[in-house]
Structures are given as structure tokens and as C-alpha cells.
Amino acid sequence: MSKNPLKTYNFWFKIIGAALLIAFGLWIIFDEAMAVFMVLMATGLVAGIFAIIRFIPLMKTLKTKRARLISIGEILIHLAISVALVYGAINKLTQEEENISWIASFIIENYRFIIAFFFITRVIAYFWCTVLLEEKTDKTKFWVHILLILLSCLMCSLTNVKAHTIAIVIAVIALVCSLGLIVDGAVGYGRYRKALVKPTEKKKEEEKSEEISKDAPTEQIIIPVEDEPNDSAIVN
């Protein structure tokens, strides 16, 4: 058994995590207000963090002043989207349905267009900097941004894609992930039990071998050896 308790008992973390994911998924499914709040808050925070952590590295690595200005504009737009989504989430959670502000209502109703706009601004900034201003990139980033274009078009074309719809998708993913954690946790618990029983079985085998060695005769047994015939006594 491992001496590290986190490694030994990590199956409990997986089982508890699975339980939390199931509770989270069911909560989102049955509580629409909380579902909308979670989706708006999560995407708002992701957009804001994505914008903030990219600022300094971009300013240090971009070659041209124009590319830096484009990136600053993109980051400011993403920060504005982040603030709007967080505001919509808080307003949705703290206010009654009839008291929600028109800004929050607009954000909730047009959630798919806001996310599509977020992706499109990222794509425009990327291709502007890499194609027109010849900034460095790679194949992976190129295809990722092509996929973002397709995803943006898909989100705008589907009329039923709202914050609550995204929440249902997240809830289903959470429930599927919880099943994986349950299986992994169960396998880990089985390994833990085997590792726990193994030293006991080994000790029993050692005690049994000691008992057998004690029961074995300790006196030295001498086997008589017949005298070999002497060559000189053989008559030809």
C-alpha cells in the first residue's frame, strides 16, 4: 500500500466528486433560474479570465504596434462581454422574474449571439494578425479558429440555443462524467481492499511456513554407506 494517503484514498475523492456532479446536474435540470445563472456566470468568468491572462504575453510577443492595438481592442470587447454576462447572471439570480432589468433580459434572450460574437471577434483578430500582419501561428491554431467560425454560424442558426439549453447540455455532460468517476472510484476501492488484505495473507503464509519448519525433525539422519571393494582384493 502506498505511503501517500492522497494516493491511497483518492478513490474517495472520485466518489465524492461523482456525487457532487450528480447533484449539480440534477440541480441544473430542475432549477431553470440556477441553470441560467450558472451558465451566464461560468461563460462570463471564462471570457474575462481568457482576456486578462492573454494581455501581457501578447503585448510582449507581438511584433507590430498594429497587432498590439488589434489585440487590445479584442481584449476590451471580451472584457465587456464578461461583465455583461456576469451582470446578467447576478440579476437573474437576485431579482424576481418580473423585476429583471431589460439589459439582463436582453443578455439571456440573445445569449447565443453574444457567444457567437465572442468567437467571431477572436477569429477576426487572429486572422488579421496572422494573415495581414504576418504574426506567427501554427496549424493547430489555424484549424481551431476555422472550427470557431463554424460553431458561431451554428449557434446563430439554431433558434433554440439559449442559456438554459446550454445548461441542460452541461448537466448531461456532468452526469456522464459522474458515471466515469463512479466506475473509477469503485475500481480504486477494489484495489485498496486487495492491498489491505495482501499483507495479512502474506503473514499467514509466513506463520504456516514457520510451523512446518518447527514440525520438521531436527536430528541429523546418518545414512550408512557400504564399503567399496578394494581393487587389490580382486583376483583376475
mmCIF file of C-alpha atoms in Angstrom:
data_model
loop_
_atom_site.group_PDB
_atom_site.id
_atom_site.type_symbol
_atom_site.label_atom_id
_atom_site.label_comp_id
_atom_site.label_asym_id
_atom_site.label_seq_id
_atom_site.Cartn_x
_atom_site.Cartn_y
_atom_site.Cartn_z
ATOM 1 C CA MET A 1 0.000 0.000 0.000
ATOM 2 C CA SER A 2 1.271 3.500 -0.870
ATOM 3 C CA LYS A 3 2.555 5.647 1.955
ATOM 4 C CA ASN A 4 0.946 8.754 0.396
ATOM 5 C CA PRO A 5 -2.596 8.992 1.884
ATOM 6 C CA LEU A 6 -3.856 11.087 -1.065
ATOM 7 C CA LYS A 7 -2.817 8.360 -3.469
ATOM 8 C CA THR A 8 -4.144 5.587 -1.236
ATOM 9 C CA TYR A 9 -7.570 7.116 -0.637
ATOM 10 C CA ASN A 10 -8.008 9.029 -3.922
ATOM 11 C CA PHE A 11 -10.967 6.785 -4.793
ATOM 12 C CA TRP A 12 -12.971 8.593 -2.077
ATOM 13 C CA PHE A 13 -12.337 11.918 -3.834
ATOM 14 C CA LYS A 14 -13.621 10.411 -7.092
ATOM 15 C CA ILE A 15 -16.743 9.001 -5.430
ATOM 16 C CA ILE A 16 -17.471 12.306 -3.648
ATOM 17 C CA GLY A 17 -16.799 14.210 -6.890
ATOM 18 C CA ALA A 18 -19.232 11.943 -8.720
ATOM 19 C CA ALA A 19 -21.909 12.603 -6.085
ATOM 20 C CA LEU A 20 -21.377 16.358 -6.396
ATOM 21 C CA LEU A 21 -21.566 16.188 -10.191
ATOM 22 C CA ILE A 22 -24.838 14.236 -9.999
ATOM 23 C CA ALA A 23 -26.276 16.790 -7.563
ATOM 24 C CA PHE A 24 -25.055 19.644 -9.763
ATOM 25 C CA GLY A 25 -26.508 18.084 -12.912
ATOM 26 C CA LEU A 26 -29.913 17.405 -11.360
ATOM 27 C CA TRP A 27 -29.987 20.870 -9.802
ATOM 28 C CA ILE A 28 -29.407 22.478 -13.195
ATOM 29 C CA ILE A 29 -32.053 20.315 -14.857
ATOM 30 C CA PHE A 30 -34.821 21.036 -12.326
ATOM 31 C CA ASP A 31 -33.962 24.662 -11.423
ATOM 32 C CA GLU A 32 -34.073 26.843 -14.532
ATOM 33 C CA ALA A 33 -33.091 30.058 -12.731
ATOM 34 C CA MET A 34 -29.999 28.438 -11.235
ATOM 35 C CA ALA A 35 -29.192 26.843 -14.596
ATOM 36 C CA VAL A 36 -29.240 30.197 -16.385
ATOM 37 C CA PHE A 37 -27.211 31.768 -13.568
ATOM 38 C CA MET A 38 -24.540 29.047 -13.711
ATOM 39 C CA VAL A 39 -24.170 29.227 -17.490
ATOM 40 C CA LEU A 40 -24.009 33.029 -17.638
ATOM 41 C CA MET A 41 -21.623 33.233 -14.691
ATOM 42 C CA ALA A 42 -19.356 30.450 -15.977
ATOM 43 C CA THR A 43 -19.083 31.812 -19.532
ATOM 44 C CA GLY A 44 -18.666 35.362 -18.226
ATOM 45 C CA LEU A 45 -15.814 34.384 -15.929
ATOM 46 C CA VAL A 46 -14.151 32.281 -18.638
ATOM 47 C CA ALA A 47 -14.350 35.191 -21.095
ATOM 48 C CA GLY A 48 -12.868 37.591 -18.541
ATOM 49 C CA ILE A 49 -10.067 35.284 -17.440
ATOM 50 C CA PHE A 50 -9.278 34.438 -21.086
ATOM 51 C CA ALA A 51 -8.919 38.148 -21.836
ATOM 52 C CA ILE A 52 -6.830 39.038 -18.773
ATOM 53 C CA ILE A 53 -4.283 36.218 -18.921
ATOM 54 C CA ARG A 54 -3.570 36.878 -22.623
ATOM 55 C CA PHE A 55 -2.859 40.601 -22.307
ATOM 56 C CA ILE A 56 0.754 40.667 -21.066
ATOM 57 C CA PRO A 57 2.022 37.705 -23.176
ATOM 58 C CA LEU A 58 0.508 39.244 -26.319
ATOM 59 C CA MET A 59 1.994 42.666 -25.642
ATOM 60 C CA LYS A 60 5.437 41.092 -25.171
ATOM 61 C CA THR A 61 5.403 38.753 -28.182
ATOM 62 C CA LEU A 62 3.517 40.573 -30.958
ATOM 63 C CA LYS A 63 5.930 42.153 -33.426
ATOM 64 C CA THR A 64 3.969 45.152 -34.727
ATOM 65 C CA LYS A 65 2.208 48.013 -32.993
ATOM 66 C CA ARG A 66 -0.876 47.492 -35.154
ATOM 67 C CA ALA A 67 -1.167 43.861 -33.996
ATOM 68 C CA ARG A 68 -0.961 45.022 -30.382
ATOM 69 C CA LEU A 69 -3.745 47.564 -30.961
ATOM 70 C CA ILE A 70 -5.953 44.884 -32.565
ATOM 71 C CA SER A 71 -5.347 42.553 -29.619
ATOM 72 C CA ILE A 72 -6.115 45.310 -27.112
ATOM 73 C CA GLY A 73 -9.392 46.014 -28.908
ATOM 74 C CA GLU A 74 -10.298 42.311 -28.864
ATOM 75 C CA ILE A 75 -9.456 42.021 -25.157
ATOM 76 C CA LEU A 76 -11.570 45.075 -24.288
ATOM 77 C CA ILE A 77 -14.535 43.619 -26.209
ATOM 78 C CA HIS A 78 -14.145 40.301 -24.374
ATOM 79 C CA LEU A 79 -13.954 42.067 -21.017
ATOM 80 C CA ALA A 80 -17.160 43.942 -21.856
ATOM 81 C CA ILE A 81 -18.849 40.636 -22.764
ATOM 82 C CA SER A 82 -17.594 39.144 -19.494
ATOM 83 C CA VAL A 83 -19.014 41.997 -17.418
ATOM 84 C CA ALA A 84 -22.349 41.820 -19.276
ATOM 85 C CA LEU A 85 -22.702 38.068 -18.736
ATOM 86 C CA VAL A 86 -21.784 38.280 -15.046
ATOM 87 C CA TYR A 87 -24.252 41.152 -14.584
ATOM 88 C CA GLY A 88 -26.977 39.149 -16.315
ATOM 89 C CA ALA A 89 -26.250 36.130 -14.098
ATOM 90 C CA ILE A 90 -26.403 38.130 -10.853
ATOM 91 C CA ASN A 91 -29.538 39.997 -11.913
ATOM 92 C CA LYS A 92 -31.257 36.756 -12.895
ATOM 93 C CA LEU A 93 -30.468 35.152 -9.535
ATOM 94 C CA THR A 94 -31.232 38.096 -7.242
ATOM 95 C CA GLN A 95 -34.351 39.500 -8.894
ATOM 96 C CA GLU A 96 -37.811 38.101 -9.413
ATOM 97 C CA GLU A 97 -38.800 37.250 -12.975
ATOM 98 C CA GLU A 98 -40.890 40.422 -13.361
ATOM 99 C CA ASN A 99 -38.150 42.630 -11.866
ATOM 100 C CA ILE A 100 -35.267 41.523 -14.105
ATOM 101 C CA SER A 101 -33.717 44.502 -15.886
ATOM 102 C CA TRP A 102 -34.083 44.872 -19.642
ATOM 103 C CA ILE A 103 -30.297 44.521 -20.015
ATOM 104 C CA ALA A 104 -30.289 41.147 -18.246
ATOM 105 C CA SER A 105 -33.316 40.039 -20.267
ATOM 106 C CA PHE A 106 -31.581 41.048 -23.489
ATOM 107 C CA ILE A 107 -28.435 39.117 -22.478
ATOM 108 C CA ILE A 108 -30.421 35.991 -21.577
ATOM 109 C CA GLU A 109 -32.557 36.043 -24.726
ATOM 110 C CA ASN A 110 -29.606 36.727 -27.046
ATOM 111 C CA TYR A 111 -27.054 34.534 -25.280
ATOM 112 C CA ARG A 112 -26.179 32.543 -28.409
ATOM 113 C CA PHE A 113 -25.499 35.717 -30.423
ATOM 114 C CA ILE A 114 -23.263 37.095 -27.645
ATOM 115 C CA ILE A 115 -21.181 33.890 -27.557
ATOM 116 C CA ALA A 116 -21.033 33.814 -31.366
ATOM 117 C CA PHE A 117 -19.863 37.445 -31.331
ATOM 118 C CA PHE A 118 -17.190 36.496 -28.800
ATOM 119 C CA PHE A 119 -15.903 33.754 -31.125
ATOM 120 C CA ILE A 120 -16.072 35.943 -34.235
ATOM 121 C CA THR A 121 -14.028 38.756 -32.646
ATOM 122 C CA ARG A 122 -11.399 36.154 -31.681
ATOM 123 C CA VAL A 123 -11.347 34.816 -35.249
ATOM 124 C CA ILE A 124 -11.111 38.288 -36.826
ATOM 125 C CA ALA A 125 -8.265 39.322 -34.523
ATOM 126 C CA TYR A 126 -6.435 36.054 -35.187
ATOM 127 C CA PHE A 127 -6.602 36.175 -38.997
ATOM 128 C CA TRP A 128 -5.924 39.922 -39.093
ATOM 129 C CA CYS A 129 -2.727 39.461 -37.090
ATOM 130 C CA THR A 130 -1.526 36.267 -38.777
ATOM 131 C CA VAL A 131 -2.532 36.850 -42.407
ATOM 132 C CA LEU A 132 -2.299 40.611 -42.861
ATOM 133 C CA LEU A 133 0.356 41.423 -40.268
ATOM 134 C CA GLU A 134 2.244 38.103 -40.600
ATOM 135 C CA GLU A 135 2.367 37.214 -36.922
ATOM 136 C CA LYS A 136 3.491 33.685 -36.043
ATOM 137 C CA THR A 137 0.970 30.868 -35.698
ATOM 138 C CA ASP A 138 0.695 27.090 -36.224
ATOM 139 C CA LYS A 139 -1.604 24.564 -37.918
ATOM 140 C CA THR A 140 -3.484 23.679 -34.736
ATOM 141 C CA LYS A 141 -4.482 27.290 -34.016
ATOM 142 C CA PHE A 142 -5.485 27.770 -37.657
ATOM 143 C CA TRP A 143 -7.933 24.830 -37.642
ATOM 144 C CA VAL A 144 -9.243 25.733 -34.183
ATOM 145 C CA HIS A 145 -10.257 29.158 -35.492
ATOM 146 C CA ILE A 146 -11.859 27.599 -38.573
ATOM 147 C CA LEU A 147 -13.939 25.456 -36.197
ATOM 148 C CA LEU A 148 -14.851 28.582 -34.220
ATOM 149 C CA ILE A 149 -16.281 30.109 -37.395
ATOM 150 C CA LEU A 150 -18.409 27.012 -37.988
ATOM 151 C CA LEU A 151 -19.510 26.937 -34.337
ATOM 152 C CA SER A 152 -20.510 30.610 -34.466
ATOM 153 C CA CYS A 153 -22.624 30.058 -37.578
ATOM 154 C CA LEU A 154 -24.234 27.002 -35.990
ATOM 155 C CA MET A 155 -25.119 28.884 -32.792
ATOM 156 C CA CYS A 156 -26.680 31.745 -34.738
ATOM 157 C CA SER A 157 -28.711 29.421 -36.959
ATOM 158 C CA LEU A 158 -30.208 27.330 -34.134
ATOM 159 C CA THR A 159 -33.072 29.308 -32.622
ATOM 160 C CA ASN A 160 -33.465 27.040 -29.574
ATOM 161 C CA VAL A 161 -29.900 27.553 -28.330
ATOM 162 C CA LYS A 162 -30.379 29.578 -25.142
ATOM 163 C CA ALA A 163 -28.627 29.739 -21.781
ATOM 164 C CA HIS A 164 -30.956 27.099 -20.345
ATOM 165 C CA THR A 165 -30.278 24.801 -23.339
ATOM 166 C CA ILE A 166 -26.548 25.087 -22.762
ATOM 167 C CA ALA A 167 -27.199 24.361 -19.082
ATOM 168 C CA ILE A 168 -29.014 21.124 -19.970
ATOM 169 C CA VAL A 169 -26.069 20.067 -22.145
ATOM 170 C CA ILE A 170 -23.671 20.834 -19.278
ATOM 171 C CA ALA A 171 -25.876 18.858 -16.889
ATOM 172 C CA VAL A 172 -25.850 15.816 -19.187
ATOM 173 C CA ILE A 173 -22.058 16.032 -19.522
ATOM 174 C CA ALA A 174 -21.760 16.295 -15.731
ATOM 175 C CA LEU A 175 -23.917 13.173 -15.257
ATOM 176 C CA VAL A 176 -21.882 11.209 -17.817
ATOM 177 C CA CYS A 177 -18.624 12.288 -16.143
ATOM 178 C CA SER A 178 -20.032 11.247 -12.767
ATOM 179 C CA LEU A 179 -20.600 7.715 -14.084
ATOM 180 C CA GLY A 180 -16.957 7.552 -15.156
ATOM 181 C CA LEU A 181 -15.832 8.735 -11.723
ATOM 182 C CA ILE A 182 -18.073 6.166 -10.007
ATOM 183 C CA VAL A 183 -16.565 3.316 -12.051
ATOM 184 C CA ASP A 184 -13.037 4.598 -11.476
ATOM 185 C CA GLY A 185 -13.724 5.034 -7.759
ATOM 186 C CA ALA A 186 -15.141 1.518 -7.480
ATOM 187 C CA VAL A 187 -12.070 0.058 -9.206
ATOM 188 C CA GLY A 188 -9.825 2.084 -6.894
ATOM 189 C CA TYR A 189 -11.694 0.831 -3.834
ATOM 190 C CA GLY A 190 -11.275 -2.755 -5.040
ATOM 191 C CA ARG A 191 -7.525 -2.228 -5.408
ATOM 192 C CA TYR A 192 -7.404 -0.664 -1.942
ATOM 193 C CA ARG A 193 -9.134 -3.697 -0.379
ATOM 194 C CA LYS A 194 -6.784 -6.115 -2.159
ATOM 195 C CA ALA A 195 -3.755 -4.115 -0.982
ATOM 196 C CA LEU A 196 -5.184 -4.142 2.555
ATOM 197 C CA VAL A 197 -5.719 -7.918 2.635
ATOM 198 C CA LYS A 198 -2.444 -8.857 0.926
ATOM 199 C CA PRO A 199 -0.130 -8.227 3.965
ATOM 200 C CA THR A 200 -2.437 -10.367 6.162
ATOM 201 C CA GLU A 201 -2.345 -13.263 3.710
ATOM 202 C CA LYS A 202 1.422 -12.942 3.415
ATOM 203 C CA LYS A 203 1.762 -13.017 7.221
ATOM 204 C CA LYS A 204 -0.397 -16.162 7.413
ATOM 205 C CA GLU A 205 1.772 -17.866 4.801
ATOM 206 C CA GLU A 206 4.919 -16.946 6.748
ATOM 207 C CA GLU A 207 3.433 -18.313 10.001
ATOM 208 C CA LYS A 208 2.409 -21.510 8.240
ATOM 209 C CA SER A 209 5.902 -21.996 6.819
ATOM 210 C CA GLU A 210 7.385 -21.413 10.287
ATOM 211 C CA GLU A 211 5.080 -24.074 11.792
ATOM 212 C CA ILE A 212 6.110 -26.553 9.109
ATOM 213 C CA SER A 213 9.798 -25.856 9.784
ATOM 214 C CA LYS A 214 9.208 -26.393 13.530
ATOM 215 C CA ASP A 215 7.482 -29.749 12.961
ATOM 216 C CA ALA A 216 10.296 -30.999 10.766
ATOM 217 C CA PRO A 217 12.855 -33.362 12.508
ATOM 218 C CA THR A 218 15.930 -31.557 13.769
ATOM 219 C CA GLU A 219 18.206 -34.648 14.405
ATOM 220 C CA GLN A 220 20.724 -35.413 11.734
ATOM 221 C CA ILE A 221 19.963 -38.682 9.955
ATOM 222 C CA ILE A 222 23.095 -40.639 9.025
ATOM 223 C CA ILE A 223 22.712 -42.996 6.097
ATOM 224 C CA PRO A 224 25.229 -45.867 6.270
ATOM 225 C CA VAL A 225 27.442 -46.230 3.241
ATOM 226 C CA GLU A 226 28.607 -49.705 2.236
ATOM 227 C CA ASP A 227 32.346 -50.248 1.985
ATOM 228 C CA GLU A 228 33.524 -50.153 -1.549
ATOM 229 C CA PRO A 229 35.500 -53.216 -2.688
ATOM 230 C CA ASN A 230 39.237 -52.873 -2.615
ATOM 231 C CA ASP A 231 40.912 -53.161 -6.003
ATOM 232 C CA SER A 232 43.742 -55.228 -4.562
ATOM 233 C CA ALA A 233 41.329 -57.863 -3.278
ATOM 234 C CA ILE A 234 40.020 -58.549 -6.770
ATOM 235 C CA VAL A 235 41.662 -61.626 -8.300
ATOM 236 C CA ASN A 236 41.921 -61.764 -12.083
#
